[in-house]
Amino acid sequence: MGLFVGNIPIQRDYKKRATVKLGIDLDGVLVDSVIPVTTMAEMNTGIKAPEGERDWYFSNYPKVLRDEIFRLFKDPKFMCNCMTFHGVVPTLMKWKDAEHKVHIITARAPEIRNETEKMVSSTFYTGDDISGRMLYDGLHFVDIHEPKTEVLRRLSVDMFIDDSPHRVKEACQLGIPRVYLVHNKYTSTYNECVIGKLPVTLIKVISDIIL
């Protein structure tokens, strides 16, 4: 027997949607670490971050502040206790329900790789020990100064999400069909300068994306 709303039959589309293989950044996209690190570095040094745009290596920041930021990026107690952004886990669950492939690509320091792997495997896991499942299909590391292009090329992703303008620019140059840039108060002005007319969609959080 068919389904009805009142006397109107519901037409159900049983055509399976194509699965999407996507690459997604960890810090600043899935977990909130970049802004807390900058805020903590300001508190620890007593130096305020310059107003306005910056590049992804904080090259226009005072050296003392910049050094403290990168020290905190290598601190597992700080980096591996980050909160996920609003809507991240439900969005990943929805994507996995639709059988999309999710690959997390991060430039976290080698010093905290083991702790990061543990944090990701516990944070992006749903259910109990028997019936639970991972909400991602792979975790990949690159050096902070290394492009993500080799990993993206090897994975042959259909979509890429990052909060770094130069990373999304690399993805566009690879010809990845769908590229999204998560922007925040530190990068919004800089994005407009770097991205220009590249085919990038700006979003606040990954739940803005509809697959």
GROMACS .gro file of C-alpha atoms in nm:
model
  211
    1MET     CA    1   0.000   0.000   0.000
    2GLY     CA    2   0.130   0.345  -0.093
    3LEU     CA    3   0.187   0.640   0.141
    4PHE     CA    4  -0.059   0.930   0.138
    5VAL     CA    5  -0.090   1.281   0.280
    6GLY     CA    6  -0.466   1.321   0.300
    7ASN     CA    7  -0.587   1.181  -0.032
    8ILE     CA    8  -0.267   1.272  -0.216
    9PRO     CA    9  -0.021   0.988  -0.284
   10ILE     CA   10   0.344   1.052  -0.199
   11GLN     CA   11   0.573   0.989  -0.493
   12ARG     CA   12   0.890   0.831  -0.362
   13ASP     CA   13   1.214   0.857  -0.556
   14TYR     CA   14   1.411   0.538  -0.511
   15LYS     CA   15   1.695   0.646  -0.738
   16LYS     CA   16   2.015   0.623  -0.537
   17ARG     CA   17   2.216   0.944  -0.511
   18ALA     CA   18   2.577   0.931  -0.621
   19THR     CA   19   2.817   0.906  -0.331
   20VAL     CA   20   3.068   1.186  -0.279
   21LYS     CA   21   3.427   1.149  -0.166
   22LEU     CA   22   3.527   1.456   0.027
   23GLY     CA   23   3.840   1.589   0.191
   24ILE     CA   24   3.792   1.803   0.497
   25ASP     CA   25   4.026   1.996   0.724
   26LEU     CA   26   4.029   1.931   1.097
   27ASP     CA   27   4.122   2.255   1.275
   28GLY     CA   28   3.894   2.549   1.208
   29VAL     CA   29   3.646   2.326   1.022
   30LEU     CA   30   3.558   2.030   1.242
   31VAL     CA   31   3.707   2.142   1.572
   32ASP     CA   32   3.742   2.491   1.716
   33SER     CA   33   4.113   2.532   1.777
   34VAL     CA   34   4.248   2.823   1.572
   35ILE     CA   35   4.063   3.104   1.747
   36PRO     CA   36   4.113   2.959   2.099
   37VAL     CA   37   4.486   2.916   2.028
   38THR     CA   38   4.516   3.276   1.915
   39THR     CA   39   4.319   3.398   2.217
   40MET     CA   40   4.531   3.192   2.459
   41ALA     CA   41   4.853   3.314   2.295
   42GLU     CA   42   4.736   3.674   2.342
   43MET     CA   43   4.670   3.605   2.710
   44ASN     CA   44   5.002   3.428   2.764
   45THR     CA   45   5.210   3.698   2.598
   46GLY     CA   46   5.005   4.007   2.679
   47ILE     CA   47   5.022   4.099   2.310
   48LYS     CA   48   4.709   4.162   2.105
   49ALA     CA   49   4.688   4.023   1.754
   50PRO     CA   50   4.698   4.290   1.483
   51GLU     CA   51   4.363   4.403   1.350
   52GLY     CA   52   4.262   4.310   0.998
   53GLU     CA   53   4.380   4.043   0.762
   54ARG     CA   54   4.666   3.799   0.812
   55ASP     CA   55   4.817   3.513   0.617
   56TRP     CA   56   4.795   3.156   0.739
   57TYR     CA   57   5.146   3.163   0.885
   58PHE     CA   58   5.080   3.470   1.104
   59SER     CA   59   5.374   3.643   0.935
   60ASN     CA   60   5.243   3.992   1.020
   61TYR     CA   61   5.213   3.905   1.391
   62PRO     CA   62   5.483   4.006   1.643
   63LYS     CA   63   5.739   3.725   1.668
   64VAL     CA   64   5.671   3.660   2.036
   65LEU     CA   65   5.301   3.616   1.969
   66ARG     CA   66   5.361   3.409   1.657
   67ASP     CA   67   5.601   3.178   1.841
   68GLU     CA   68   5.349   3.126   2.120
   69ILE     CA   69   5.074   3.044   1.871
   70PHE     CA   70   5.287   2.774   1.708
   71ARG     CA   71   5.394   2.644   2.049
   72LEU     CA   72   5.030   2.596   2.142
   73PHE     CA   73   4.962   2.426   1.808
   74LYS     CA   74   5.208   2.158   1.923
   75ASP     CA   75   5.063   2.124   2.274
   76PRO     CA   76   4.851   1.805   2.292
   77LYS     CA   77   4.682   1.911   2.615
   78PHE     CA   78   4.544   2.213   2.432
   79MET     CA   79   4.496   2.084   2.079
   80CYS     CA   80   4.349   1.746   2.168
   81ASN     CA   81   4.077   1.882   2.393
   82CYS     CA   82   3.911   2.103   2.135
   83MET     CA   83   3.535   2.131   2.102
   84THR     CA   84   3.364   2.044   1.777
   85PHE     CA   85   3.182   2.323   1.598
   86HIS     CA   86   2.804   2.331   1.621
   87GLY     CA   87   2.638   2.079   1.393
   88VAL     CA   88   2.956   1.894   1.293
   89VAL     CA   89   2.873   1.551   1.436
   90PRO     CA   90   2.510   1.542   1.311
   91THR     CA   91   2.629   1.653   0.967
   92LEU     CA   92   2.893   1.380   0.950
   93MET     CA   93   2.633   1.126   1.063
   94LYS     CA   94   2.402   1.237   0.784
   95TRP     CA   95   2.678   1.216   0.527
   96LYS     CA   96   2.776   0.868   0.641
   97ASP     CA   97   2.411   0.759   0.634
   98ALA     CA   98   2.414   0.863   0.267
   99GLU     CA   99   2.732   0.653   0.220
  100HIS     CA  100   2.953   0.950   0.136
  101LYS     CA  101   3.327   0.901   0.201
  102VAL     CA  102   3.485   1.144   0.448
  103HIS     CA  103   3.862   1.191   0.463
  104ILE     CA  104   4.007   1.425   0.725
  105ILE     CA  105   4.327   1.597   0.610
  106THR     CA  106   4.523   1.790   0.871
  107ALA     CA  107   4.851   1.979   0.894
  108ARG     CA  108   4.891   1.916   1.266
  109ALA     CA  109   5.246   1.884   1.395
  110PRO     CA  110   5.412   1.540   1.407
  111GLU     CA  111   5.467   1.593   1.781
  112ILE     CA  112   5.096   1.549   1.847
  113ARG     CA  113   5.008   1.297   1.577
  114ASN     CA  114   4.937   1.005   1.812
  115GLU     CA  115   4.726   1.221   2.044
  116THR     CA  116   4.540   1.364   1.744
  117GLU     CA  117   4.460   1.017   1.612
  118LYS     CA  118   4.315   0.921   1.950
  119MET     CA  119   4.117   1.246   1.974
  120VAL     CA  120   3.970   1.209   1.625
  121SER     CA  121   3.879   0.842   1.670
  122SER     CA  122   3.697   0.918   1.996
  123THR     CA  123   3.534   1.246   1.889
  124PHE     CA  124   3.404   1.126   1.554
  125TYR     CA  125   3.261   0.796   1.670
  126THR     CA  126   2.896   0.738   1.744
  127GLY     CA  127   2.717   0.459   1.923
  128ASP     CA  128   2.846   0.202   2.171
  129ASP     CA  129   3.139  -0.039   2.153
  130ILE     CA  130   2.930  -0.303   1.979
  131SER     CA  131   2.713  -0.115   1.731
  132GLY     CA  132   2.908   0.210   1.697
  133ARG     CA  133   3.068   0.344   1.380
  134MET     CA  134   3.334   0.588   1.274
  135LEU     CA  135   3.211   0.907   1.109
  136TYR     CA  136   3.510   0.928   0.876
  137ASP     CA  137   3.694   0.695   0.639
  138GLY     CA  138   4.052   0.814   0.676
  139LEU     CA  139   4.278   1.052   0.866
  140HIS     CA  140   4.570   1.196   0.670
  141PHE     CA  141   4.859   1.416   0.789
  142VAL     CA  142   5.068   1.669   0.599
  143ASP     CA  143   5.335   1.910   0.720
  144ILE     CA  144   5.216   2.264   0.792
  145HIS     CA  145   5.430   2.394   0.505
  146GLU     CA  146   5.337   2.104   0.273
  147PRO     CA  147   5.053   2.138   0.019
  148LYS     CA  148   4.756   1.906   0.061
  149THR     CA  149   4.750   1.855  -0.315
  150GLU     CA  150   4.925   1.516  -0.312
  151VAL     CA  151   4.673   1.370  -0.066
  152LEU     CA  152   4.381   1.525  -0.254
  153ARG     CA  153   4.512   1.389  -0.583
  154ARG     CA  154   4.572   1.042  -0.440
  155LEU     CA  155   4.225   1.029  -0.286
  156SER     CA  156   4.065   1.177  -0.598
  157VAL     CA  157   3.813   1.375  -0.394
  158ASP     CA  158   3.498   1.531  -0.538
  159MET     CA  159   3.478   1.801  -0.273
  160PHE     CA  160   3.716   1.984  -0.040
  161ILE     CA  161   3.651   2.194   0.272
  162ASP     CA  162   3.914   2.403   0.450
  163ASP     CA  163   3.945   2.729   0.641
  164SER     CA  164   4.277   2.825   0.482
  165PRO     CA  165   4.262   3.039   0.165
  166HIS     CA  166   4.584   2.899   0.021
  167ARG     CA  167   4.461   2.542   0.076
  168VAL     CA  168   4.137   2.601  -0.112
  169LYS     CA  169   4.332   2.777  -0.386
  170GLU     CA  170   4.540   2.460  -0.425
  171ALA     CA  171   4.221   2.255  -0.448
  172CYS     CA  172   4.083   2.481  -0.719
  173GLN     CA  173   4.404   2.446  -0.917
  174LEU     CA  174   4.357   2.067  -0.903
  175GLY     CA  175   4.014   2.108  -1.059
  176ILE     CA  176   3.820   1.966  -0.765
  177PRO     CA  177   3.453   2.024  -0.858
  178ARG     CA  178   3.328   2.161  -0.526
  179VAL     CA  179   3.545   2.367  -0.293
  180TYR     CA  180   3.425   2.533   0.029
  181LEU     CA  181   3.603   2.784   0.250
  182VAL     CA  182   3.504   2.812   0.616
  183HIS     CA  183   3.571   3.172   0.714
  184ASN     CA  184   3.610   3.332   1.054
  185LYS     CA  185   3.696   3.670   1.199
  186TYR     CA  186   4.066   3.622   1.133
  187THR     CA  187   4.040   3.529   0.767
  188SER     CA  188   3.725   3.692   0.626
  189THR     CA  189   3.904   4.000   0.489
  190TYR     CA  190   4.201   3.797   0.373
  191ASN     CA  191   3.973   3.557   0.186
  192GLU     CA  192   3.840   3.835  -0.033
  193CYS     CA  193   4.196   3.932  -0.128
  194VAL     CA  194   4.325   3.583  -0.206
  195ILE     CA  195   4.031   3.390  -0.344
  196GLY     CA  196   3.923   3.651  -0.595
  197LYS     CA  197   3.720   3.489  -0.871
  198LEU     CA  198   3.807   3.128  -0.791
  199PRO     CA  199   3.505   2.894  -0.778
  200VAL     CA  200   3.489   2.879  -0.398
  201THR     CA  201   3.179   2.887  -0.180
  202LEU     CA  202   3.213   3.062   0.156
  203ILE     CA  203   3.039   2.894   0.450
  204LYS     CA  204   3.025   2.942   0.827
  205VAL     CA  205   2.998   2.575   0.927
  206ILE     CA  206   2.984   2.246   0.736
  207SER     CA  207   2.613   2.205   0.811
  208ASP     CA  208   2.563   2.483   0.553
  209ILE     CA  209   2.655   2.229   0.283
  210ILE     CA  210   2.383   2.020   0.124
  211LEU     CA  211   2.491   1.693  -0.041
   0.00000   0.00000   0.00000
